[in-house]
Structure formats: structure tokens, C-alpha cells
Amino acid sequence: MKVVPEAYSNQFRRTIDSYSVVTDASFAKLLALLRCQSVPRGNFLVQTGQTARNFYFVCEGILASLLINQQGAAHIKNFFIAGNFAGSTVSLLQASPSAFGLQAIVESIILVVDYRQYKQLICENSDLTNFYIAYLERNWVINNEKRQLAFATQTATERYLTFLDDYPDLEKQVLQLHIASYLGITPTQLSRIRKGLNLI
């Protein structure tokens, strides 16, 4: 664990303010809760069935939330790239076992936030409350609904094109296996799609 470098604290501040601007005083209180951590590729921050205690901010690298089916196969639910918050939100809110794992799929650098301390802080500072509400609305209402609609109405090819729009640089950083898992198709199907789009 490391002291938060200025470049990462500035990155964190820009992301916070992109949802709702907070005061310097409130941000200083929030910054005091952070610790910087390097995460090797393949390491889990949350295991399926574990009750989450922290949430995370991705400074560098990529995290993924993984669902494991009854056959033991992993399905990627979400990617979290630099500038994203990551965590098992339902587990944190309900203090219940997480339905999915959270894994670094490349070597990553993250900021770790203790959720209980954070929740107390946002209850005591209205500007942090506004950020929290704006974050939940954008990510867990608007963006989540868009993704659910896409999966219900789009073809696999359309979902792949949406993925490229949403994550323009990600395809060069992760395995095709990861992308296929996220899209809910097999790597062979993804290969055919990419061939049909002249991307191979």
C-alpha cells in the first residue's frame, strides 16, 4: 500500500467533479480515506460470495466483474477502466455476499476506499451526497438500463460495435476471450463477427 501520488489524486478529483463539483475541504476529507494499491494481473479484489468492504477507483489498468455460472464458466459483467469506480455495489449496500468477483485482468493501480467510512463522510457533507446521487443515477440507472436494452434488442454484431464505441481502446488491451465473455458469445462467434467486419 502506498501514499496516493498527486497525479492519481488529481485524476480522482477530476472524475468526482465530472459528476458533481465538491469543495476542496470535502475532497481533502475524502482523500484522507484513500490508499493506493498495485494489483497484479489475475488477482481478485472481491471473491464471489465474499462480503465487500471497500470500493475502488481505477488509476491504471483494467478490472472486470465476473459472474460464474453453474458449469463454472466465467461471464464478464462489466469492465472498469482508468477513471472508473469499481466495486460490488449491492454487497456494499446490503452488507451481503457478493454475487460476482472483481478481478484485475491486467496489472492495475487502484485507490481503495473503506465503504463504511465513505458512507459516513457523504452523510456529513452535502456536496459529497450530491456526487454520490449523481454517480448512482448515471451508472446504476441510466447506463445500466442502456446495457440491458442493448442485450435484449441488439444482435451480437451490434453489441460488439457498441462495445467498440463504449471502450475504444480496450480491444488492444484485453484478450478476445474477455470480450466474447462480456458480449455473451463464444470466442469463435466473435472471430466470425470480426472477420465479417474486416477486422481480422
mmCIF file with all atom_site columns, C-alpha atoms in Angstrom:
data_model
loop_
_atom_site.group_PDB
_atom_site.id
_atom_site.type_symbol
_atom_site.label_atom_id
_atom_site.label_alt_id
_atom_site.label_comp_id
_atom_site.label_asym_id
_atom_site.label_entity_id
_atom_site.label_seq_id
_atom_site.pdbx_PDB_ins_code
_atom_site.Cartn_x
_atom_site.Cartn_y
_atom_site.Cartn_z
_atom_site.occupancy
_atom_site.B_iso_or_equiv
_atom_site.pdbx_formal_charge
_atom_site.auth_seq_id
_atom_site.auth_comp_id
_atom_site.auth_asym_id
_atom_site.auth_atom_id
_atom_site.pdbx_PDB_model_num
ATOM 1   C CA . MET A 1 1   ? 0.000   0.000   0.000   1.00 0.00 ? 1   MET A CA 1
ATOM 2   C CA . LYS A 1 2   ? 1.241   3.442   -0.925  1.00 0.00 ? 2   LYS A CA 1
ATOM 3   C CA . VAL A 1 3   ? 0.530   7.094   -0.282  1.00 0.00 ? 3   VAL A CA 1
ATOM 4   C CA . VAL A 1 4   ? -1.639  8.450   -3.082  1.00 0.00 ? 4   VAL A CA 1
ATOM 5   C CA . PRO A 1 5   ? 0.585   10.179  -5.690  1.00 0.00 ? 5   PRO A CA 1
ATOM 6   C CA . GLU A 1 6   ? -0.557  13.630  -6.754  1.00 0.00 ? 6   GLU A CA 1
ATOM 7   C CA . ALA A 1 7   ? -1.237  12.519  -10.334 1.00 0.00 ? 7   ALA A CA 1
ATOM 8   C CA . TYR A 1 8   ? -3.718  9.909   -9.076  1.00 0.00 ? 8   TYR A CA 1
ATOM 9   C CA . SER A 1 9   ? -5.379  12.235  -6.570  1.00 0.00 ? 9   SER A CA 1
ATOM 10  C CA . ASN A 1 10  ? -5.836  14.779  -9.388  1.00 0.00 ? 10  ASN A CA 1
ATOM 11  C CA . GLN A 1 11  ? -7.293  12.073  -11.617 1.00 0.00 ? 11  GLN A CA 1
ATOM 12  C CA . PHE A 1 12  ? -9.646  11.079  -8.806  1.00 0.00 ? 12  PHE A CA 1
ATOM 13  C CA . ARG A 1 13  ? -10.707 14.712  -8.272  1.00 0.00 ? 13  ARG A CA 1
ATOM 14  C CA . ARG A 1 14  ? -11.441 15.243  -11.973 1.00 0.00 ? 14  ARG A CA 1
ATOM 15  C CA . THR A 1 15  ? -13.657 12.173  -12.004 1.00 0.00 ? 15  THR A CA 1
ATOM 16  C CA . ILE A 1 16  ? -15.524 13.245  -8.862  1.00 0.00 ? 16  ILE A CA 1
ATOM 17  C CA . ASP A 1 17  ? -16.106 16.739  -10.260 1.00 0.00 ? 17  ASP A CA 1
ATOM 18  C CA . SER A 1 18  ? -17.352 15.316  -13.575 1.00 0.00 ? 18  SER A CA 1
ATOM 19  C CA . TYR A 1 19  ? -20.394 14.061  -11.669 1.00 0.00 ? 19  TYR A CA 1
ATOM 20  C CA . SER A 1 20  ? -20.853 16.938  -9.218  1.00 0.00 ? 20  SER A CA 1
ATOM 21  C CA . VAL A 1 21  ? -18.310 19.527  -8.077  1.00 0.00 ? 21  VAL A CA 1
ATOM 22  C CA . VAL A 1 22  ? -17.179 19.177  -4.457  1.00 0.00 ? 22  VAL A CA 1
ATOM 23  C CA . THR A 1 23  ? -15.392 21.674  -2.247  1.00 0.00 ? 23  THR A CA 1
ATOM 24  C CA . ASP A 1 24  ? -11.677 21.488  -1.507  1.00 0.00 ? 24  ASP A CA 1
ATOM 25  C CA . ALA A 1 25  ? -12.487 20.808  2.137   1.00 0.00 ? 25  ALA A CA 1
ATOM 26  C CA . SER A 1 26  ? -14.755 17.866  1.337   1.00 0.00 ? 26  SER A CA 1
ATOM 27  C CA . PHE A 1 27  ? -12.296 16.451  -1.165  1.00 0.00 ? 27  PHE A CA 1
ATOM 28  C CA . ALA A 1 28  ? -9.495  16.639  1.417   1.00 0.00 ? 28  ALA A CA 1
ATOM 29  C CA . LYS A 1 29  ? -11.628 14.569  3.804   1.00 0.00 ? 29  LYS A CA 1
ATOM 30  C CA . LEU A 1 30  ? -12.296 12.045  1.058   1.00 0.00 ? 30  LEU A CA 1
ATOM 31  C CA . LEU A 1 31  ? -8.646  11.936  0.043   1.00 0.00 ? 31  LEU A CA 1
ATOM 32  C CA . ALA A 1 32  ? -7.714  11.068  3.622   1.00 0.00 ? 32  ALA A CA 1
ATOM 33  C CA . LEU A 1 33  ? -9.664  7.802   3.256   1.00 0.00 ? 33  LEU A CA 1
ATOM 34  C CA . LEU A 1 34  ? -7.768  6.646   0.173   1.00 0.00 ? 34  LEU A CA 1
ATOM 35  C CA . ARG A 1 35  ? -4.880  4.244   -0.083  1.00 0.00 ? 35  ARG A CA 1
ATOM 36  C CA . CYS A 1 36  ? -3.039  3.383   -3.249  1.00 0.00 ? 36  CYS A CA 1
ATOM 37  C CA . GLN A 1 37  ? -2.503  -0.250  -4.176  1.00 0.00 ? 37  GLN A CA 1
ATOM 38  C CA . SER A 1 38  ? -0.907  -2.159  -7.035  1.00 0.00 ? 38  SER A CA 1
ATOM 39  C CA . VAL A 1 39  ? -2.851  -5.233  -8.143  1.00 0.00 ? 39  VAL A CA 1
ATOM 40  C CA . PRO A 1 40  ? -1.117  -7.976  -10.157 1.00 0.00 ? 40  PRO A CA 1
ATOM 41  C CA . ARG A 1 41  ? -2.909  -9.397  -13.175 1.00 0.00 ? 41  ARG A CA 1
ATOM 42  C CA . GLY A 1 42  ? -5.337  -12.133 -12.167 1.00 0.00 ? 42  GLY A CA 1
ATOM 43  C CA . ASN A 1 43  ? -5.714  -11.060 -8.529  1.00 0.00 ? 43  ASN A CA 1
ATOM 44  C CA . PHE A 1 44  ? -9.222  -10.758 -7.096  1.00 0.00 ? 44  PHE A CA 1
ATOM 45  C CA . LEU A 1 45  ? -10.268 -7.742  -5.032  1.00 0.00 ? 45  LEU A CA 1
ATOM 46  C CA . VAL A 1 46  ? -13.617 -9.351  -4.240  1.00 0.00 ? 46  VAL A CA 1
ATOM 47  C CA . GLN A 1 47  ? -14.386 -13.054 -4.491  1.00 0.00 ? 47  GLN A CA 1
ATOM 48  C CA . THR A 1 48  ? -17.839 -14.396 -5.346  1.00 0.00 ? 48  THR A CA 1
ATOM 49  C CA . GLY A 1 49  ? -19.632 -14.993 -2.036  1.00 0.00 ? 49  GLY A CA 1
ATOM 50  C CA . GLN A 1 50  ? -17.403 -12.573 -0.111  1.00 0.00 ? 50  GLN A CA 1
ATOM 51  C CA . THR A 1 51  ? -18.994 -9.544  1.553   1.00 0.00 ? 51  THR A CA 1
ATOM 52  C CA . ALA A 1 52  ? -17.403 -6.432  0.098   1.00 0.00 ? 52  ALA A CA 1
ATOM 53  C CA . ARG A 1 53  ? -15.902 -3.857  2.466   1.00 0.00 ? 53  ARG A CA 1
ATOM 54  C CA . ASN A 1 54  ? -14.232 -1.476  0.009   1.00 0.00 ? 54  ASN A CA 1
ATOM 55  C CA . PHE A 1 55  ? -14.810 0.096   -3.340  1.00 0.00 ? 55  PHE A CA 1
ATOM 56  C CA . TYR A 1 56  ? -12.127 1.137   -5.773  1.00 0.00 ? 56  TYR A CA 1
ATOM 57  C CA . PHE A 1 57  ? -11.036 3.795   -8.227  1.00 0.00 ? 57  PHE A CA 1
ATOM 58  C CA . VAL A 1 58  ? -9.013  2.604   -11.203 1.00 0.00 ? 58  VAL A CA 1
ATOM 59  C CA . CYS A 1 59  ? -5.952  4.790   -11.845 1.00 0.00 ? 59  CYS A CA 1
ATOM 60  C CA . GLU A 1 60  ? -4.266  2.444   -14.318 1.00 0.00 ? 60  GLU A CA 1
ATOM 61  C CA . GLY A 1 61  ? -5.199  -0.934  -15.716 1.00 0.00 ? 61  GLY A CA 1
ATOM 62  C CA . ILE A 1 62  ? -8.495  -2.784  -16.073 1.00 0.00 ? 62  ILE A CA 1
ATOM 63  C CA . LEU A 1 63  ? -10.765 -4.528  -13.586 1.00 0.00 ? 63  LEU A CA 1
ATOM 64  C CA . ALA A 1 64  ? -13.664 -6.788  -14.516 1.00 0.00 ? 64  ALA A CA 1
ATOM 65  C CA . SER A 1 65  ? -16.673 -8.047  -12.602 1.00 0.00 ? 65  SER A CA 1
ATOM 66  C CA . LEU A 1 66  ? -17.167 -11.769 -13.221 1.00 0.00 ? 66  LEU A CA 1
ATOM 67  C CA . LEU A 1 67  ? -20.235 -13.950 -12.801 1.00 0.00 ? 67  LEU A CA 1
ATOM 68  C CA . ILE A 1 68  ? -19.655 -17.702 -12.523 1.00 0.00 ? 68  ILE A CA 1
ATOM 69  C CA . ASN A 1 69  ? -22.406 -19.988 -13.888 1.00 0.00 ? 69  ASN A CA 1
ATOM 70  C CA . GLN A 1 70  ? -23.329 -23.453 -12.628 1.00 0.00 ? 70  GLN A CA 1
ATOM 71  C CA . GLN A 1 71  ? -20.900 -25.040 -15.071 1.00 0.00 ? 71  GLN A CA 1
ATOM 72  C CA . GLY A 1 72  ? -18.064 -22.955 -13.640 1.00 0.00 ? 72  GLY A CA 1
ATOM 73  C CA . ALA A 1 73  ? -17.687 -20.722 -16.708 1.00 0.00 ? 73  ALA A CA 1
ATOM 74  C CA . ALA A 1 74  ? -16.999 -17.023 -16.123 1.00 0.00 ? 74  ALA A CA 1
ATOM 75  C CA . HIS A 1 75  ? -19.073 -14.265 -17.705 1.00 0.00 ? 75  HIS A CA 1
ATOM 76  C CA . ILE A 1 76  ? -17.751 -10.692 -17.598 1.00 0.00 ? 76  ILE A CA 1
ATOM 77  C CA . LYS A 1 77  ? -20.488 -8.368  -16.385 1.00 0.00 ? 77  LYS A CA 1
ATOM 78  C CA . ASN A 1 78  ? -18.571 -5.074  -16.617 1.00 0.00 ? 78  ASN A CA 1
ATOM 79  C CA . PHE A 1 79  ? -15.161 -3.661  -17.429 1.00 0.00 ? 79  PHE A CA 1
ATOM 80  C CA . PHE A 1 80  ? -13.729 -0.880  -15.251 1.00 0.00 ? 80  PHE A CA 1
ATOM 81  C CA . ILE A 1 81  ? -11.002 1.135   -16.969 1.00 0.00 ? 81  ILE A CA 1
ATOM 82  C CA . ALA A 1 82  ? -8.862  4.053   -15.781 1.00 0.00 ? 82  ALA A CA 1
ATOM 83  C CA . GLY A 1 83  ? -11.068 6.795   -14.370 1.00 0.00 ? 83  GLY A CA 1
ATOM 84  C CA . ASN A 1 84  ? -13.834 4.361   -13.341 1.00 0.00 ? 84  ASN A CA 1
ATOM 85  C CA . PHE A 1 85  ? -15.125 3.421   -9.910  1.00 0.00 ? 85  PHE A CA 1
ATOM 86  C CA . ALA A 1 86  ? -15.463 -0.307  -9.293  1.00 0.00 ? 86  ALA A CA 1
ATOM 87  C CA . GLY A 1 87  ? -16.996 -2.448  -6.601  1.00 0.00 ? 87  GLY A CA 1
ATOM 88  C CA . SER A 1 88  ? -19.784 -4.795  -5.655  1.00 0.00 ? 88  SER A CA 1
ATOM 89  C CA . THR A 1 89  ? -22.421 -2.143  -5.021  1.00 0.00 ? 89  THR A CA 1
ATOM 90  C CA . VAL A 1 90  ? -25.235 -4.422  -3.848  1.00 0.00 ? 90  VAL A CA 1
ATOM 91  C CA . SER A 1 91  ? -22.874 -6.243  -1.486  1.00 0.00 ? 91  SER A CA 1
ATOM 92  C CA . LEU A 1 92  ? -21.719 -2.917  -0.037  1.00 0.00 ? 92  LEU A CA 1
ATOM 93  C CA . LEU A 1 93  ? -25.235 -1.512  0.347   1.00 0.00 ? 93  LEU A CA 1
ATOM 94  C CA . GLN A 1 94  ? -26.687 -4.652  1.934   1.00 0.00 ? 94  GLN A CA 1
ATOM 95  C CA . ALA A 1 95  ? -23.578 -5.993  3.680   1.00 0.00 ? 95  ALA A CA 1
ATOM 96  C CA . SER A 1 96  ? -24.325 -9.251  1.874   1.00 0.00 ? 96  SER A CA 1
ATOM 97  C CA . PRO A 1 97  ? -22.216 -11.792 -0.058  1.00 0.00 ? 97  PRO A CA 1
ATOM 98  C CA . SER A 1 98  ? -21.228 -10.526 -3.496  1.00 0.00 ? 98  SER A CA 1
ATOM 99  C CA . ALA A 1 99  ? -22.891 -12.204 -6.470  1.00 0.00 ? 99  ALA A CA 1
ATOM 100 C CA . PHE A 1 100 ? -19.747 -11.724 -8.537  1.00 0.00 ? 100 PHE A CA 1
ATOM 101 C CA . GLY A 1 101 ? -15.986 -11.471 -8.298  1.00 0.00 ? 101 GLY A CA 1
ATOM 102 C CA . LEU A 1 102 ? -13.928 -8.385  -9.079  1.00 0.00 ? 102 LEU A CA 1
ATOM 103 C CA . GLN A 1 103 ? -10.631 -9.185  -10.788 1.00 0.00 ? 103 GLN A CA 1
ATOM 104 C CA . ALA A 1 104 ? -7.693  -7.283  -12.247 1.00 0.00 ? 104 ALA A CA 1
ATOM 105 C CA . ILE A 1 105 ? -7.422  -8.650  -15.782 1.00 0.00 ? 105 ILE A CA 1
ATOM 106 C CA . VAL A 1 106 ? -4.243  -6.672  -16.401 1.00 0.00 ? 106 VAL A CA 1
ATOM 107 C CA . GLU A 1 107 ? -1.762  -5.288  -13.882 1.00 0.00 ? 107 GLU A CA 1
ATOM 108 C CA . SER A 1 108 ? -3.533  -2.335  -12.289 1.00 0.00 ? 108 SER A CA 1
ATOM 109 C CA . ILE A 1 109 ? -3.108  0.539   -9.854  1.00 0.00 ? 109 ILE A CA 1
ATOM 110 C CA . ILE A 1 110 ? -6.157  1.407   -7.791  1.00 0.00 ? 110 ILE A CA 1
ATOM 111 C CA . LEU A 1 111 ? -7.282  3.636   -4.957  1.00 0.00 ? 111 LEU A CA 1
ATOM 112 C CA . VAL A 1 112 ? -9.008  1.730   -2.153  1.00 0.00 ? 112 VAL A CA 1
ATOM 113 C CA . VAL A 1 113 ? -11.847 3.334   -0.175  1.00 0.00 ? 113 VAL A CA 1
ATOM 114 C CA . ASP A 1 114 ? -13.348 1.879   3.006   1.00 0.00 ? 114 ASP A CA 1
ATOM 115 C CA . TYR A 1 115 ? -17.092 1.963   2.294   1.00 0.00 ? 115 TYR A CA 1
ATOM 116 C CA . ARG A 1 116 ? -18.303 2.497   5.868   1.00 0.00 ? 116 ARG A CA 1
ATOM 117 C CA . GLN A 1 117 ? -16.025 5.499   6.363   1.00 0.00 ? 117 GLN A CA 1
ATOM 118 C CA . TYR A 1 118 ? -17.008 6.829   2.952   1.00 0.00 ? 118 TYR A CA 1
ATOM 119 C CA . LYS A 1 119 ? -20.741 6.450   3.669   1.00 0.00 ? 119 LYS A CA 1
ATOM 120 C CA . GLN A 1 120 ? -20.358 8.360   6.927   1.00 0.00 ? 120 GLN A CA 1
ATOM 121 C CA . LEU A 1 121 ? -18.493 11.122  5.099   1.00 0.00 ? 121 LEU A CA 1
ATOM 122 C CA . ILE A 1 122 ? -21.118 11.564  2.388   1.00 0.00 ? 122 ILE A CA 1
ATOM 123 C CA . CYS A 1 123 ? -23.849 11.734  5.024   1.00 0.00 ? 123 CYS A CA 1
ATOM 124 C CA . GLU A 1 124 ? -21.998 14.614  6.713   1.00 0.00 ? 124 GLU A CA 1
ATOM 125 C CA . ASN A 1 125 ? -21.192 16.634  3.563   1.00 0.00 ? 125 ASN A CA 1
ATOM 126 C CA . SER A 1 126 ? -23.964 17.683  1.185   1.00 0.00 ? 126 SER A CA 1
ATOM 127 C CA . ASP A 1 127 ? -21.654 18.182  -1.794  1.00 0.00 ? 127 ASP A CA 1
ATOM 128 C CA . LEU A 1 128 ? -20.406 14.597  -1.449  1.00 0.00 ? 128 LEU A CA 1
ATOM 129 C CA . THR A 1 129 ? -24.023 13.471  -1.140  1.00 0.00 ? 129 THR A CA 1
ATOM 130 C CA . ASN A 1 130 ? -24.770 15.203  -4.447  1.00 0.00 ? 130 ASN A CA 1
ATOM 131 C CA . PHE A 1 131 ? -21.813 13.422  -6.058  1.00 0.00 ? 131 PHE A CA 1
ATOM 132 C CA . TYR A 1 132 ? -22.980 10.065  -4.701  1.00 0.00 ? 132 TYR A CA 1
ATOM 133 C CA . ILE A 1 133 ? -26.508 10.533  -6.049  1.00 0.00 ? 133 ILE A CA 1
ATOM 134 C CA . ALA A 1 134 ? -25.249 11.700  -9.459  1.00 0.00 ? 134 ALA A CA 1
ATOM 135 C CA . TYR A 1 135 ? -22.874 8.734   -9.675  1.00 0.00 ? 135 TYR A CA 1
ATOM 136 C CA . LEU A 1 136 ? -25.568 6.181   -8.829  1.00 0.00 ? 136 LEU A CA 1
ATOM 137 C CA . GLU A 1 137 ? -28.041 7.757   -11.247 1.00 0.00 ? 137 GLU A CA 1
ATOM 138 C CA . ARG A 1 138 ? -25.618 7.781   -14.180 1.00 0.00 ? 138 ARG A CA 1
ATOM 139 C CA . ASN A 1 139 ? -24.054 4.373   -13.652 1.00 0.00 ? 139 ASN A CA 1
ATOM 140 C CA . TRP A 1 140 ? -26.648 2.204   -11.972 1.00 0.00 ? 140 TRP A CA 1
ATOM 141 C CA . VAL A 1 141 ? -29.796 3.639   -13.570 1.00 0.00 ? 141 VAL A CA 1
ATOM 142 C CA . ILE A 1 142 ? -29.043 5.274   -16.940 1.00 0.00 ? 142 ILE A CA 1
ATOM 143 C CA . ASN A 1 143 ? -26.019 3.287   -18.145 1.00 0.00 ? 143 ASN A CA 1
ATOM 144 C CA . ASN A 1 144 ? -27.263 0.019   -16.674 1.00 0.00 ? 144 ASN A CA 1
ATOM 145 C CA . GLU A 1 145 ? -30.611 0.380   -18.428 1.00 0.00 ? 145 GLU A CA 1
ATOM 146 C CA . LYS A 1 146 ? -28.879 1.174   -21.738 1.00 0.00 ? 146 LYS A CA 1
ATOM 147 C CA . ARG A 1 147 ? -26.814 -2.006  -21.464 1.00 0.00 ? 147 ARG A CA 1
ATOM 148 C CA . GLN A 1 148 ? -29.821 -4.153  -20.558 1.00 0.00 ? 148 GLN A CA 1
ATOM 149 C CA . LEU A 1 149 ? -31.743 -2.790  -23.544 1.00 0.00 ? 149 LEU A CA 1
ATOM 150 C CA . ALA A 1 150 ? -28.760 -3.395  -25.832 1.00 0.00 ? 150 ALA A CA 1
ATOM 151 C CA . PHE A 1 151 ? -28.503 -7.022  -24.761 1.00 0.00 ? 151 PHE A CA 1
ATOM 152 C CA . ALA A 1 152 ? -32.241 -7.516  -25.198 1.00 0.00 ? 152 ALA A CA 1
ATOM 153 C CA . THR A 1 153 ? -32.586 -5.861  -28.613 1.00 0.00 ? 153 THR A CA 1
ATOM 154 C CA . GLN A 1 154 ? -29.226 -5.910  -30.413 1.00 0.00 ? 154 GLN A CA 1
ATOM 155 C CA . THR A 1 155 ? -27.615 -8.672  -32.431 1.00 0.00 ? 155 THR A CA 1
ATOM 156 C CA . ALA A 1 156 ? -24.197 -9.950  -31.362 1.00 0.00 ? 156 ALA A CA 1
ATOM 157 C CA . THR A 1 157 ? -22.591 -7.835  -34.094 1.00 0.00 ? 157 THR A CA 1
ATOM 158 C CA . GLU A 1 158 ? -24.420 -4.721  -32.900 1.00 0.00 ? 158 GLU A CA 1
ATOM 159 C CA . ARG A 1 159 ? -23.362 -5.437  -29.311 1.00 0.00 ? 159 ARG A CA 1
ATOM 160 C CA . TYR A 1 160 ? -19.757 -5.734  -30.475 1.00 0.00 ? 160 TYR A CA 1
ATOM 161 C CA . LEU A 1 161 ? -19.941 -2.400  -32.291 1.00 0.00 ? 161 LEU A CA 1
ATOM 162 C CA . THR A 1 162 ? -21.457 -0.821  -29.168 1.00 0.00 ? 162 THR A CA 1
ATOM 163 C CA . PHE A 1 163 ? -18.589 -2.281  -27.148 1.00 0.00 ? 163 PHE A CA 1
ATOM 164 C CA . LEU A 1 164 ? -16.074 -0.663  -29.538 1.00 0.00 ? 164 LEU A CA 1
ATOM 165 C CA . ASP A 1 165 ? -17.847 2.688   -29.113 1.00 0.00 ? 165 ASP A CA 1
ATOM 166 C CA . ASP A 1 166 ? -18.002 2.397   -25.326 1.00 0.00 ? 166 ASP A CA 1
ATOM 167 C CA . TYR A 1 167 ? -14.415 1.133   -24.931 1.00 0.00 ? 167 TYR A CA 1
ATOM 168 C CA . PRO A 1 168 ? -12.474 2.363   -27.989 1.00 0.00 ? 168 PRO A CA 1
ATOM 169 C CA . ASP A 1 169 ? -9.027  1.318   -26.708 1.00 0.00 ? 169 ASP A CA 1
ATOM 170 C CA . LEU A 1 170 ? -9.928  -1.774  -24.743 1.00 0.00 ? 170 LEU A CA 1
ATOM 171 C CA . GLU A 1 171 ? -9.738  -4.318  -27.555 1.00 0.00 ? 171 GLU A CA 1
ATOM 172 C CA . LYS A 1 172 ? -5.975  -3.827  -27.792 1.00 0.00 ? 172 LYS A CA 1
ATOM 173 C CA . GLN A 1 173 ? -5.510  -4.391  -24.052 1.00 0.00 ? 173 GLN A CA 1
ATOM 174 C CA . VAL A 1 174 ? -7.591  -7.462  -23.229 1.00 0.00 ? 174 VAL A CA 1
ATOM 175 C CA . LEU A 1 175 ? -7.953  -10.966 -24.627 1.00 0.00 ? 175 LEU A CA 1
ATOM 176 C CA . GLN A 1 176 ? -10.593 -11.719 -27.242 1.00 0.00 ? 176 GLN A CA 1
ATOM 177 C CA . LEU A 1 177 ? -11.824 -14.300 -24.727 1.00 0.00 ? 177 LEU A CA 1
ATOM 178 C CA . HIS A 1 178 ? -12.658 -11.454 -22.319 1.00 0.00 ? 178 HIS A CA 1
ATOM 179 C CA . ILE A 1 179 ? -14.541 -9.501  -24.963 1.00 0.00 ? 179 ILE A CA 1
ATOM 180 C CA . ALA A 1 180 ? -16.524 -12.562 -26.049 1.00 0.00 ? 180 ALA A CA 1
ATOM 181 C CA . SER A 1 181 ? -17.406 -13.240 -22.421 1.00 0.00 ? 181 SER A CA 1
ATOM 182 C CA . TYR A 1 182 ? -18.634 -9.660  -21.976 1.00 0.00 ? 182 TYR A CA 1
ATOM 183 C CA . LEU A 1 183 ? -20.751 -9.903  -25.134 1.00 0.00 ? 183 LEU A CA 1
ATOM 184 C CA . GLY A 1 184 ? -22.249 -13.233 -24.094 1.00 0.00 ? 184 GLY A CA 1
ATOM 185 C CA . ILE A 1 185 ? -20.875 -15.120 -27.117 1.00 0.00 ? 185 ILE A CA 1
ATOM 186 C CA . THR A 1 186 ? -18.104 -17.638 -27.769 1.00 0.00 ? 186 THR A CA 1
ATOM 187 C CA . PRO A 1 187 ? -14.626 -16.618 -28.958 1.00 0.00 ? 187 PRO A CA 1
ATOM 188 C CA . THR A 1 188 ? -15.382 -18.434 -32.233 1.00 0.00 ? 188 THR A CA 1
ATOM 189 C CA . GLN A 1 189 ? -18.504 -16.319 -32.755 1.00 0.00 ? 189 GLN A CA 1
ATOM 190 C CA . LEU A 1 190 ? -16.520 -13.175 -32.006 1.00 0.00 ? 190 LEU A CA 1
ATOM 191 C CA . SER A 1 191 ? -13.883 -14.194 -34.531 1.00 0.00 ? 191 SER A CA 1
ATOM 192 C CA . ARG A 1 192 ? -16.587 -14.620 -37.200 1.00 0.00 ? 192 ARG A CA 1
ATOM 193 C CA . ILE A 1 193 ? -18.052 -11.206 -36.360 1.00 0.00 ? 193 ILE A CA 1
ATOM 194 C CA . ARG A 1 194 ? -14.655 -9.523  -36.596 1.00 0.00 ? 194 ARG A CA 1
ATOM 195 C CA . LYS A 1 195 ? -13.963 -11.307 -39.892 1.00 0.00 ? 195 LYS A CA 1
ATOM 196 C CA . GLY A 1 196 ? -17.309 -10.138 -41.260 1.00 0.00 ? 196 GLY A CA 1
ATOM 197 C CA . LEU A 1 197 ? -16.411 -6.556  -40.313 1.00 0.00 ? 197 LEU A CA 1
ATOM 198 C CA . ASN A 1 198 ? -12.983 -6.934  -41.953 1.00 0.00 ? 198 ASN A CA 1
ATOM 199 C CA . LEU A 1 199 ? -11.249 -6.512  -38.577 1.00 0.00 ? 199 LEU A CA 1
ATOM 200 C CA . ILE A 1 200 ? -9.105  -9.626  -38.946 1.00 0.00 ? 200 ILE A CA 1
#
